[in-house]
mmCIF file of C-alpha atoms in Angstrom:
data_model
loop_
_atom_site.group_PDB
_atom_site.id
_atom_site.type_symbol
_atom_site.label_atom_id
_atom_site.label_comp_id
_atom_site.label_asym_id
_atom_site.label_seq_id
_atom_site.Cartn_x
_atom_site.Cartn_y
_atom_site.Cartn_z
ATOM 1 C CA MET A 1 4.516 14.728 16.717
ATOM 2 C CA SER A 2 5.332 11.636 14.651
ATOM 3 C CA GLY A 3 3.139 10.445 11.819
ATOM 4 C CA ALA A 4 1.189 7.193 12.098
ATOM 5 C CA LEU A 5 3.686 5.361 9.856
ATOM 6 C CA SER A 6 6.879 7.002 11.127
ATOM 7 C CA HIS A 7 8.293 3.550 11.933
ATOM 8 C CA ILE A 8 7.883 2.330 8.325
ATOM 9 C CA ARG A 9 10.413 2.544 5.468
ATOM 10 C CA VAL A 10 9.159 2.310 1.876
ATOM 11 C CA LEU A 11 11.199 1.707 -1.272
ATOM 12 C CA ASP A 12 9.293 3.350 -4.109
ATOM 13 C CA LEU A 13 10.478 1.913 -7.440
ATOM 14 C CA SER A 14 7.379 3.138 -9.246
ATOM 15 C CA ARG A 15 6.997 5.857 -11.882
ATOM 16 C CA ILE A 16 4.309 8.059 -13.424
ATOM 17 C CA LEU A 17 1.212 8.254 -11.171
ATOM 18 C CA ALA A 18 -0.461 5.199 -9.589
ATOM 19 C CA GLY A 19 2.558 3.906 -7.651
ATOM 20 C CA PRO A 20 3.937 7.348 -6.787
ATOM 21 C CA TRP A 21 0.471 8.384 -5.552
ATOM 22 C CA ALA A 22 0.526 5.450 -3.131
ATOM 23 C CA GLY A 23 4.063 6.330 -2.053
ATOM 24 C CA GLN A 24 3.087 9.937 -1.444
ATOM 25 C CA MET A 25 0.133 8.858 0.673
ATOM 26 C CA LEU A 26 2.401 6.682 2.825
ATOM 27 C CA ALA A 27 4.890 9.562 3.104
ATOM 28 C CA ASP A 28 2.100 11.902 4.194
ATOM 29 C CA PHE A 29 1.212 9.361 6.878
ATOM 30 C CA GLY A 30 4.764 9.592 8.191
ATOM 31 C CA ALA A 31 6.616 6.773 6.428
ATOM 32 C CA GLU A 32 10.182 7.246 5.224
ATOM 33 C CA VAL A 33 9.840 6.881 1.460
ATOM 34 C CA ILE A 34 12.968 6.357 -0.636
ATOM 35 C CA LYS A 35 12.223 6.943 -4.305
ATOM 36 C CA ILE A 36 14.548 4.881 -6.508
ATOM 37 C CA GLU A 37 15.080 6.611 -9.865
ATOM 38 C CA ARG A 38 17.268 6.007 -12.882
ATOM 39 C CA PRO A 39 20.236 8.367 -13.186
ATOM 40 C CA GLY A 40 19.968 11.024 -15.860
ATOM 41 C CA LYS A 41 16.225 11.500 -16.285
ATOM 42 C CA GLY A 42 14.552 9.902 -13.273
ATOM 43 C CA ASP A 43 10.786 9.518 -13.167
ATOM 44 C CA ASP A 44 9.283 10.185 -16.615
ATOM 45 C CA THR A 45 6.936 12.821 -15.201
ATOM 46 C CA ARG A 46 9.842 15.116 -14.259
ATOM 47 C CA GLN A 47 9.775 16.125 -17.940
ATOM 48 C CA TRP A 48 5.988 16.090 -18.462
ATOM 49 C CA GLY A 49 5.645 19.831 -18.910
ATOM 50 C CA PRO A 50 5.058 22.650 -19.304
ATOM 51 C CA PRO A 51 4.071 23.894 -16.874
ATOM 52 C CA PHE A 52 7.144 23.532 -14.669
ATOM 53 C CA MET A 53 6.854 24.322 -11.003
ATOM 54 C CA GLN A 54 7.483 27.944 -10.063
ATOM 55 C CA GLY A 55 8.803 28.488 -6.556
ATOM 56 C CA SER A 56 9.310 31.640 -4.528
ATOM 57 C CA ASP A 57 12.951 31.895 -5.647
ATOM 58 C CA ALA A 58 13.109 30.219 -9.061
ATOM 59 C CA LYS A 59 11.472 27.810 -11.465
ATOM 60 C CA THR A 60 12.343 24.158 -10.801
ATOM 61 C CA SER A 61 13.491 21.677 -13.415
ATOM 62 C CA GLU A 62 10.550 19.384 -12.611
ATOM 63 C CA ALA A 63 7.137 19.498 -14.226
ATOM 64 C CA ALA A 64 4.078 20.331 -12.138
ATOM 65 C CA TYR A 65 2.894 16.777 -12.912
ATOM 66 C CA PHE A 66 5.851 15.309 -10.977
ATOM 67 C CA HIS A 67 5.028 17.566 -8.031
ATOM 68 C CA ALA A 68 1.503 16.119 -7.860
ATOM 69 C CA ALA A 69 2.663 12.736 -6.550
ATOM 70 C CA ASN A 70 6.144 12.881 -5.027
ATOM 71 C CA ARG A 71 6.256 15.174 -2.007
ATOM 72 C CA GLY A 72 7.914 13.986 1.177
ATOM 73 C CA LYS A 73 10.171 11.457 -0.591
ATOM 74 C CA GLN A 74 13.929 11.040 -0.745
ATOM 75 C CA SER A 75 15.341 10.607 -4.253
ATOM 76 C CA VAL A 76 18.129 8.052 -4.698
ATOM 77 C CA ALA A 77 19.317 7.767 -8.287
ATOM 78 C CA VAL A 78 20.569 4.208 -8.892
ATOM 79 C CA ASP A 79 21.156 2.308 -12.123
ATOM 80 C CA MET A 80 19.337 -0.949 -11.466
ATOM 81 C CA ALA A 81 20.458 -2.330 -14.835
ATOM 82 C CA CYS A 82 23.973 -2.907 -13.482
ATOM 83 C CA PRO A 83 24.941 -5.443 -10.801
ATOM 84 C CA GLU A 84 26.276 -2.755 -8.463
ATOM 85 C CA GLY A 85 22.951 -0.890 -8.611
ATOM 86 C CA GLN A 86 20.997 -4.073 -8.003
ATOM 87 C CA ALA A 87 23.194 -4.805 -4.993
ATOM 88 C CA ILE A 88 22.407 -1.382 -3.513
ATOM 89 C CA ILE A 89 18.662 -1.926 -3.910
ATOM 90 C CA ARG A 90 18.904 -5.379 -2.345
ATOM 91 C CA GLU A 91 20.720 -3.906 0.642
ATOM 92 C CA LEU A 92 17.972 -1.310 1.016
ATOM 93 C CA VAL A 93 15.355 -4.074 0.796
ATOM 94 C CA LYS A 94 16.912 -5.791 3.800
ATOM 95 C CA VAL A 95 16.130 -2.758 5.971
ATOM 96 C CA SER A 96 12.785 -1.771 4.420
ATOM 97 C CA ASP A 97 9.200 -2.666 5.187
ATOM 98 C CA VAL A 98 7.485 -2.013 1.848
ATOM 99 C CA LEU A 99 8.418 -2.029 -1.839
ATOM 100 C CA LEU A 100 6.239 -0.396 -4.501
ATOM 101 C CA GLU A 101 6.798 -1.107 -8.206
ATOM 102 C CA ASN A 102 4.896 -0.782 -11.470
ATOM 103 C CA TYR A 103 7.149 -2.529 -13.977
ATOM 104 C CA LYS A 104 5.681 -4.863 -16.590
ATOM 105 C CA VAL A 105 4.943 -8.418 -15.468
ATOM 106 C CA GLY A 106 8.264 -10.156 -14.819
ATOM 107 C CA GLY A 107 10.200 -6.976 -15.588
ATOM 108 C CA LEU A 108 12.211 -6.966 -12.347
ATOM 109 C CA LYS A 109 13.027 -10.677 -12.345
ATOM 110 C CA GLN A 110 15.932 -10.131 -14.735
ATOM 111 C CA TYR A 111 17.513 -7.887 -12.095
ATOM 112 C CA GLY A 112 16.874 -10.239 -9.200
ATOM 113 C CA LEU A 113 14.441 -7.694 -7.771
ATOM 114 C CA ASP A 114 11.239 -9.740 -8.067
ATOM 115 C CA TYR A 115 9.280 -10.736 -4.974
ATOM 116 C CA ASP A 116 10.508 -14.325 -4.785
ATOM 117 C CA SER A 117 14.127 -13.140 -4.866
ATOM 118 C CA LEU A 118 13.639 -10.364 -2.318
ATOM 119 C CA LYS A 119 11.489 -12.210 0.202
ATOM 120 C CA ALA A 120 14.438 -14.538 0.726
ATOM 121 C CA LEU A 121 16.390 -11.484 1.894
ATOM 122 C CA ASN A 122 13.534 -10.017 3.931
ATOM 123 C CA PRO A 123 10.576 -12.306 4.748
ATOM 124 C CA ARG A 124 8.808 -9.347 6.378
ATOM 125 C CA LEU A 125 8.748 -7.343 3.138
ATOM 126 C CA ILE A 126 5.397 -6.089 1.779
ATOM 127 C CA TYR A 127 5.850 -6.091 -2.007
ATOM 128 C CA CYS A 128 3.165 -4.254 -4.003
ATOM 129 C CA SER A 129 3.118 -4.661 -7.796
ATOM 130 C CA ILE A 130 0.920 -2.369 -9.884
ATOM 131 C CA THR A 131 0.261 -3.245 -13.527
ATOM 132 C CA GLY A 132 -2.409 -2.510 -16.107
ATOM 133 C CA PHE A 133 -3.958 -5.966 -16.121
ATOM 134 C CA GLY A 134 -2.510 -7.933 -13.204
ATOM 135 C CA GLN A 135 0.052 -10.695 -12.928
ATOM 136 C CA ASP A 136 -1.992 -13.376 -14.694
ATOM 137 C CA GLY A 137 -4.692 -13.810 -17.320
ATOM 138 C CA PRO A 138 -4.748 -13.410 -21.111
ATOM 139 C CA ASP A 139 -3.894 -9.687 -20.987
ATOM 140 C CA ALA A 140 -1.225 -9.820 -18.282
ATOM 141 C CA GLN A 141 1.597 -8.911 -20.688
ATOM 142 C CA ARG A 142 -0.216 -5.900 -22.157
ATOM 143 C CA ALA A 143 0.782 -2.376 -21.218
ATOM 144 C CA GLY A 144 -2.045 -0.519 -19.500
ATOM 145 C CA TYR A 145 -2.587 3.230 -19.392
ATOM 146 C CA ASP A 146 -5.209 5.188 -17.521
ATOM 147 C CA PHE A 147 -7.040 6.454 -20.625
ATOM 148 C CA MET A 148 -7.403 3.031 -22.233
ATOM 149 C CA ILE A 149 -8.387 1.464 -18.919
ATOM 150 C CA GLN A 150 -11.156 4.069 -18.448
ATOM 151 C CA GLY A 151 -12.490 2.904 -21.804
ATOM 152 C CA MET A 152 -11.965 -0.832 -21.408
ATOM 153 C CA GLY A 153 -13.212 -0.819 -17.808
ATOM 154 C CA GLY A 154 -16.547 0.821 -18.623
ATOM 155 C CA LEU A 155 -16.126 4.281 -17.111
ATOM 156 C CA MET A 156 -16.238 6.057 -20.477
ATOM 157 C CA SER A 157 -19.430 4.234 -21.443
ATOM 158 C CA VAL A 158 -21.270 6.099 -18.677
ATOM 159 C CA THR A 159 -19.422 9.425 -19.029
ATOM 160 C CA GLY A 160 -20.440 12.090 -21.547
ATOM 161 C CA GLU A 161 -23.601 13.399 -23.150
ATOM 162 C CA PRO A 162 -26.118 10.811 -24.431
ATOM 163 C CA ASP A 163 -25.700 11.935 -28.039
ATOM 164 C CA GLY A 164 -21.970 12.690 -27.822
ATOM 165 C CA MET A 165 -18.736 10.718 -27.690
ATOM 166 C CA PRO A 166 -17.862 8.607 -24.657
ATOM 167 C CA MET A 167 -15.581 10.757 -22.502
ATOM 168 C CA LYS A 168 -12.749 10.106 -20.084
ATOM 169 C CA ALA A 169 -12.572 11.870 -16.746
ATOM 170 C CA GLY A 170 -10.522 15.065 -16.743
ATOM 171 C CA VAL A 171 -8.094 13.553 -14.215
ATOM 172 C CA ALA A 172 -6.213 10.221 -14.543
ATOM 173 C CA LEU A 173 -8.769 8.807 -12.170
ATOM 174 C CA VAL A 174 -7.871 5.119 -12.520
ATOM 175 C CA ASP A 175 -4.254 5.839 -11.614
ATOM 176 C CA VAL A 176 -5.291 7.893 -8.592
ATOM 177 C CA MET A 177 -7.776 5.287 -7.372
ATOM 178 C CA THR A 178 -5.231 2.514 -7.885
ATOM 179 C CA GLY A 179 -2.769 4.491 -5.790
ATOM 180 C CA LEU A 180 -5.340 4.795 -3.022
ATOM 181 C CA TYR A 181 -6.135 1.066 -3.168
ATOM 182 C CA ALA A 182 -2.402 0.331 -3.048
ATOM 183 C CA ALA A 183 -1.878 2.487 0.043
ATOM 184 C CA ASN A 184 -4.839 0.782 1.733
ATOM 185 C CA ALA A 185 -3.584 -2.677 0.800
ATOM 186 C CA VAL A 186 -0.078 -1.940 2.061
ATOM 187 C CA GLN A 187 -1.408 -0.786 5.419
ATOM 188 C CA ALA A 188 -3.622 -3.888 5.718
ATOM 189 C CA ALA A 189 -0.593 -6.071 4.948
ATOM 190 C CA LEU A 190 1.423 -4.220 7.582
ATOM 191 C CA LEU A 191 -1.300 -4.922 10.157
ATOM 192 C CA HIS A 192 -1.256 -8.605 9.147
ATOM 193 C CA ARG A 193 2.520 -8.607 9.600
ATOM 194 C CA GLU A 194 2.090 -7.250 13.115
ATOM 195 C CA GLU A 195 0.118 -10.421 13.936
ATOM 196 C CA THR A 196 2.160 -12.984 11.978
ATOM 197 C CA GLY A 197 5.597 -11.492 11.439
ATOM 198 C CA MET A 198 5.345 -12.276 7.735
ATOM 199 C CA GLY A 199 5.243 -10.018 4.704
ATOM 200 C CA GLN A 200 3.281 -10.740 1.525
ATOM 201 C CA TYR A 201 2.832 -9.963 -2.147
ATOM 202 C CA ILE A 202 0.130 -7.578 -3.422
ATOM 203 C CA ASP A 203 -1.016 -7.880 -7.053
ATOM 204 C CA LEU A 204 -2.958 -4.767 -8.077
ATOM 205 C CA ALA A 205 -4.297 -4.084 -11.583
ATOM 206 C CA LEU A 206 -5.627 -0.829 -13.004
ATOM 207 C CA LEU A 207 -8.378 -2.704 -14.860
ATOM 208 C CA ASP A 208 -9.530 -4.468 -11.691
ATOM 209 C CA VAL A 209 -9.644 -1.146 -9.857
ATOM 210 C CA GLN A 210 -11.672 0.479 -12.627
ATOM 211 C CA VAL A 211 -14.233 -2.339 -12.548
ATOM 212 C CA ALA A 212 -14.400 -2.266 -8.736
ATOM 213 C CA THR A 213 -15.022 1.488 -8.713
ATOM 214 C CA LEU A 214 -17.909 1.376 -11.163
ATOM 215 C CA ALA A 215 -19.816 1.189 -7.874
ATOM 216 C CA ASN A 216 -23.574 1.676 -8.296
ATOM 217 C CA GLN A 217 -23.295 1.577 -12.090
ATOM 218 C CA ALA A 218 -21.884 -1.964 -11.948
ATOM 219 C CA MET A 219 -24.603 -3.021 -9.529
ATOM 220 C CA ASN A 220 -27.270 -1.397 -11.694
ATOM 221 C CA PHE A 221 -26.137 -3.721 -14.497
ATOM 222 C CA LEU A 222 -25.839 -6.815 -12.298
ATOM 223 C CA ALA A 223 -29.314 -6.196 -10.874
ATOM 224 C CA SER A 224 -31.038 -5.496 -14.183
ATOM 225 C CA GLY A 225 -28.935 -7.070 -16.913
ATOM 226 C CA VAL A 226 -29.083 -3.737 -18.749
ATOM 227 C CA SER A 227 -25.876 -1.766 -19.394
ATOM 228 C CA PRO A 228 -26.169 1.792 -18.045
ATOM 229 C CA GLU A 229 -25.899 4.490 -20.697
ATOM 230 C CA ARG A 230 -24.424 7.971 -20.739
ATOM 231 C CA LEU A 231 -26.623 10.555 -19.048
ATOM 232 C CA GLY A 232 -24.376 13.583 -19.262
ATOM 233 C CA ASN A 233 -24.466 15.231 -15.833
ATOM 234 C CA ALA A 234 -27.595 13.398 -14.739
ATOM 235 C CA HIS A 235 -27.689 10.559 -12.193
ATOM 236 C CA PRO A 236 -29.004 7.105 -13.127
ATOM 237 C CA ASN A 237 -30.762 6.538 -9.778
ATOM 238 C CA ILE A 238 -31.736 9.999 -8.480
ATOM 239 C CA VAL A 239 -33.798 12.805 -10.078
ATOM 240 C CA PRO A 240 -33.284 15.761 -10.200
ATOM 241 C CA TYR A 241 -29.572 15.295 -9.697
ATOM 242 C CA GLN A 242 -27.720 17.078 -12.488
ATOM 243 C CA ALA A 243 -26.409 20.393 -13.799
ATOM 244 C CA PHE A 244 -28.891 22.999 -15.034
ATOM 245 C CA PRO A 245 -28.325 26.190 -17.035
ATOM 246 C CA THR A 246 -29.150 29.370 -15.128
ATOM 247 C CA ALA A 247 -29.599 32.951 -16.316
ATOM 248 C CA ASP A 248 -25.833 33.495 -16.256
ATOM 249 C CA GLY A 249 -24.140 30.078 -16.053
ATOM 250 C CA HIS A 250 -24.814 26.685 -14.513
ATOM 251 C CA ILE A 251 -25.675 25.156 -11.169
ATOM 252 C CA ILE A 252 -25.608 21.623 -9.826
ATOM 253 C CA LEU A 253 -28.887 20.550 -8.250
ATOM 254 C CA ALA A 254 -28.464 17.443 -6.080
ATOM 255 C CA VAL A 255 -31.896 16.538 -4.700
ATOM 256 C CA GLY A 256 -31.307 13.387 -2.657
ATOM 257 C CA ASN A 257 -34.750 12.699 -1.171
ATOM 258 C CA ASP A 258 -38.438 13.556 -1.438
ATOM 259 C CA GLN A 259 -38.363 16.177 1.326
ATOM 260 C CA GLN A 260 -35.622 18.058 -0.492
ATOM 261 C CA PHE A 261 -37.628 17.907 -3.699
ATOM 262 C CA THR A 262 -40.634 19.414 -1.936
ATOM 263 C CA ARG A 263 -38.513 22.249 -0.565
ATOM 264 C CA PHE A 264 -36.953 22.815 -3.985
ATOM 265 C CA CYS A 265 -40.355 23.096 -5.653
ATOM 266 C CA GLU A 266 -41.550 25.568 -3.029
ATOM 267 C CA ALA A 267 -38.427 27.706 -3.401
ATOM 268 C CA ALA A 268 -38.827 27.608 -7.191
ATOM 269 C CA GLY A 269 -42.472 28.703 -6.960
ATOM 270 C CA ARG A 270 -43.847 25.421 -8.332
ATOM 271 C CA PRO A 271 -45.089 23.505 -5.242
ATOM 272 C CA GLU A 272 -47.611 21.592 -7.376
ATOM 273 C CA LEU A 273 -44.786 19.590 -8.971
ATOM 274 C CA ALA A 274 -43.972 17.904 -5.661
ATOM 275 C CA ALA A 275 -47.633 16.990 -5.207
ATOM 276 C CA ASP A 276 -47.955 15.498 -8.685
ATOM 277 C CA PRO A 277 -48.187 11.670 -8.361
ATOM 278 C CA ALA A 278 -45.781 11.367 -11.302
ATOM 279 C CA PHE A 279 -43.067 13.179 -9.352
ATOM 280 C CA SER A 280 -43.925 12.667 -5.684
ATOM 281 C CA SER A 281 -41.275 9.988 -5.020
ATOM 282 C CA ASN A 282 -37.758 9.485 -6.287
ATOM 283 C CA GLN A 283 -38.779 6.242 -7.951
ATOM 284 C CA LYS A 284 -41.473 8.065 -9.880
ATOM 285 C CA ARG A 285 -39.124 10.904 -10.765
ATOM 286 C CA VAL A 286 -36.586 8.440 -12.157
ATOM 287 C CA GLU A 287 -39.307 6.666 -14.148
ATOM 288 C CA ASN A 288 -40.654 10.006 -15.419
ATOM 289 C CA ARG A 289 -37.327 11.801 -15.835
ATOM 290 C CA ASN A 290 -38.127 12.788 -19.428
ATOM 291 C CA ASP A 291 -41.344 14.498 -18.303
ATOM 292 C CA LEU A 292 -39.927 16.303 -15.255
ATOM 293 C CA ILE A 293 -36.676 17.731 -16.615
ATOM 294 C CA PRO A 294 -38.376 19.760 -19.389
ATOM 295 C CA PHE A 295 -40.387 21.520 -16.646
ATOM 296 C CA LEU A 296 -37.246 22.346 -14.677
ATOM 297 C CA LEU A 297 -34.977 23.564 -17.482
ATOM 298 C CA PRO A 298 -36.817 26.844 -18.214
ATOM 299 C CA LEU A 299 -37.569 27.280 -14.507
ATOM 300 C CA MET A 300 -33.875 27.255 -13.573
ATOM 301 C CA LYS A 301 -33.086 29.904 -16.204
ATOM 302 C CA HIS A 302 -35.278 32.450 -14.394
ATOM 303 C CA ASN A 303 -32.543 33.253 -11.871
ATOM 304 C CA THR A 304 -28.787 33.649 -11.823
ATOM 305 C CA THR A 305 -26.545 31.013 -10.277
ATOM 306 C CA GLU A 306 -25.877 33.255 -7.275
ATOM 307 C CA VAL A 307 -29.600 33.758 -6.623
ATOM 308 C CA TRP A 308 -30.303 30.025 -6.846
ATOM 309 C CA LEU A 309 -27.417 29.202 -4.514
ATOM 310 C CA ALA A 310 -28.843 31.616 -1.938
ATOM 311 C CA LYS A 311 -32.499 30.566 -2.331
ATOM 312 C CA LEU A 312 -31.830 26.844 -2.241
ATOM 313 C CA GLY A 313 -29.172 27.115 0.440
ATOM 314 C CA ASP A 314 -31.650 28.876 2.703
ATOM 315 C CA VAL A 315 -34.043 25.893 2.581
ATOM 316 C CA GLY A 316 -31.425 23.144 2.751
ATOM 317 C CA VAL A 317 -31.560 21.929 -0.843
ATOM 318 C CA PRO A 318 -28.109 20.608 -1.874
ATOM 319 C CA CYS A 319 -26.681 22.637 -4.737
ATOM 320 C CA GLY A 320 -23.387 24.074 -5.851
ATOM 321 C CA PRO A 321 -21.506 25.977 -8.523
ATOM 322 C CA ILE A 322 -19.305 24.476 -11.245
ATOM 323 C CA ASN A 323 -15.981 26.050 -10.376
ATOM 324 C CA THR A 324 -12.861 26.448 -12.435
ATOM 325 C CA ILE A 325 -9.703 25.164 -10.721
ATOM 326 C CA ALA A 326 -8.805 28.784 -9.927
ATOM 327 C CA GLN A 327 -12.206 29.261 -8.269
ATOM 328 C CA VAL A 328 -11.742 26.038 -6.294
ATOM 329 C CA PHE A 329 -8.663 27.398 -4.529
ATOM 330 C CA ASP A 330 -10.486 30.684 -3.915
ATOM 331 C CA GLU A 331 -13.420 28.974 -2.163
ATOM 332 C CA PRO A 332 -13.666 30.080 1.501
ATOM 333 C CA GLN A 333 -14.200 26.487 2.635
ATOM 334 C CA ILE A 334 -11.110 25.262 0.766
ATOM 335 C CA LYS A 335 -9.073 28.069 2.310
ATOM 336 C CA HIS A 336 -10.414 27.280 5.770
ATOM 337 C CA ARG A 337 -9.518 23.590 5.346
ATOM 338 C CA GLU A 338 -6.002 24.639 4.221
ATOM 339 C CA MET A 339 -6.091 22.507 1.088
ATOM 340 C CA GLN A 340 -3.311 24.559 -0.496
ATOM 341 C CA ILE A 341 0.005 24.379 1.306
ATOM 342 C CA SER A 342 3.576 25.563 0.719
ATOM 343 C CA LEU A 343 6.587 23.240 0.807
ATOM 344 C CA GLU A 344 10.312 23.909 0.803
ATOM 345 C CA HIS A 345 12.110 22.919 -2.411
ATOM 346 C CA ARG A 346 15.894 22.722 -2.377
ATOM 347 C CA ASP A 347 16.445 24.843 -5.476
ATOM 348 C CA ALA A 348 13.298 26.947 -5.843
ATOM 349 C CA GLY A 349 12.345 28.000 -2.345
ATOM 350 C CA ASN A 350 8.714 27.594 -1.365
ATOM 351 C CA VAL A 351 6.511 25.823 -3.905
ATOM 352 C CA PRO A 352 2.734 25.280 -3.733
ATOM 353 C CA SER A 353 1.154 21.870 -3.193
ATOM 354 C CA VAL A 354 -2.281 20.371 -2.617
ATOM 355 C CA ALA A 355 -2.786 19.143 0.934
ATOM 356 C CA ASN A 356 -3.693 15.623 1.939
ATOM 357 C CA PRO A 357 -7.423 15.638 2.816
ATOM 358 C CA VAL A 358 -7.085 13.344 5.861
ATOM 359 C CA LYS A 359 -7.271 15.152 9.198
ATOM 360 C CA PHE A 360 -5.871 12.992 12.029
ATOM 361 C CA SER A 361 -6.420 14.101 15.621
ATOM 362 C CA LYS A 362 -3.394 12.289 17.098
ATOM 363 C CA THR A 363 -0.993 11.731 14.198
ATOM 364 C CA PRO A 364 -1.324 14.714 11.863
ATOM 365 C CA ILE A 365 -0.122 14.523 8.275
ATOM 366 C CA THR A 366 3.634 14.959 7.905
ATOM 367 C CA TYR A 367 4.793 17.426 5.250
ATOM 368 C CA ARG A 368 8.573 17.164 5.268
ATOM 369 C CA GLN A 369 9.539 18.708 1.929
ATOM 370 C CA ALA A 370 8.558 19.324 -1.664
ATOM 371 C CA PRO A 371 9.230 16.614 -4.270
ATOM 372 C CA PRO A 372 12.983 16.044 -4.444
ATOM 373 C CA VAL A 373 15.560 16.969 -7.042
ATOM 374 C CA LEU A 374 16.772 13.862 -8.882
ATOM 375 C CA GLY A 375 19.357 12.126 -6.694
ATOM 376 C CA GLU A 376 19.020 14.762 -3.987
ATOM 377 C CA HIS A 377 19.282 12.173 -1.209
ATOM 378 C CA SER A 378 21.532 9.551 -2.825
ATOM 379 C CA GLU A 379 24.531 10.322 -0.645
ATOM 380 C CA GLN A 380 22.498 10.904 2.518
ATOM 381 C CA VAL A 381 20.569 7.624 2.276
ATOM 382 C CA LEU A 382 23.580 5.503 1.331
ATOM 383 C CA LYS A 383 25.506 6.891 4.281
ATOM 384 C CA SER A 384 22.767 6.844 6.927
ATOM 385 C CA VAL A 385 20.901 3.685 5.912
ATOM 386 C CA LEU A 386 23.646 1.507 4.429
ATOM 387 C CA ASP A 387 26.676 2.952 6.300
ATOM 388 C CA MET A 388 28.583 3.564 3.060
ATOM 389 C CA THR A 389 31.735 5.630 3.218
ATOM 390 C CA GLU A 390 32.408 8.763 1.203
ATOM 391 C CA LYS A 391 35.055 6.812 -0.705
ATOM 392 C CA ASP A 392 32.556 4.087 -1.695
ATOM 393 C CA ILE A 393 29.997 6.654 -2.786
ATOM 394 C CA GLU A 394 32.530 8.566 -4.834
ATOM 395 C CA LYS A 395 33.545 5.372 -6.601
ATOM 396 C CA LEU A 396 29.925 4.499 -7.430
ATOM 397 C CA CYS A 397 29.360 8.008 -8.774
ATOM 398 C CA ASN A 398 32.425 7.758 -11.003
ATOM 399 C CA GLN A 399 31.171 4.417 -12.331
ATOM 400 C CA GLY A 400 27.757 5.902 -13.131
ATOM 401 C CA VAL A 401 25.993 3.520 -10.744
ATOM 402 C CA ILE A 402 24.511 6.350 -8.699
ATOM 403 C CA GLN A 403 23.890 10.047 -9.230
ATOM 404 C CA ARG A 404 24.169 12.787 -6.658
ATOM 405 C CA GLY A 405 21.565 15.534 -6.814
#
């Protein structure tokens, strides 16, 4: 069965994480994604190890980081700095639907690969540019990296313990979210093209994405004029909604409404807390957070995490463990949902990967192959897509314009 985007061809000129994450999402949805890489080293993240990916037959030459965002793609190694390489990319643009890139503002213009140059070749092209700060504004020329954007965009100001340092998320969350926004935007632009026949330009900035995804924290500020502060694992709008120490570890208690709080108090043997006017509604619990939490901290230490999970689960109070990554992949629910998969790598046999979480009923996710070896598909794509001859390809290889895998 074909994927939902099996009729779409994507040129992925992006590197590192945000752009490749978008390209991987489109590949999972069935699109043909051609990853354009520089000969020699390719995407920077191929070398971002250890660890390097271990397959069933051998260890690959690519870092695990590269494998996080490049499955299902074809690697074509082309030197875009030379006219012959630029000509190849322009020919691919003519027969493509989407181009993803994350070069600095104006960086591709010198190669004639900017949107204005390419839309003349293909007016139906969807061209998505990802930068740190966007294509205009006082910071447009600045380089932007996930860590600094988490800080500048406010996420770190609400992450961490109240008396500790501001903290970044443990994953490059801005890059991942930008990749998801990019994939959404591309698909919206493709739908618009279905109606109008015309492509368009997408300007996506990491900083904009970080501000947009402040979500309730941004609205808390806009509603009150007060900047939210760090609350550790607590929630600014719901109480009790945080991690608590237990007799042997920690547990997350996520009480989302007053009925759940009543059931929690009964299960904990303190039903009077739910009847107390100071704690009887979520609004009151938020206002009196500093009075309620000291009651709950010693209470939660009376039982082990396993006992609390059972007791609270029996009465429908949302709660959960704080798993290590190893424990995540050992969770029965994760196994049932098949969130770990195995993909075929050309050199290393079967390698593990994390599944796409989307479950389509009619157009299931397409897992064609593991992330490619650098230049693995150069010859195949140039022959099948551009009708190049073996003689032409050999000449380009000898000139260093392309690299075979």
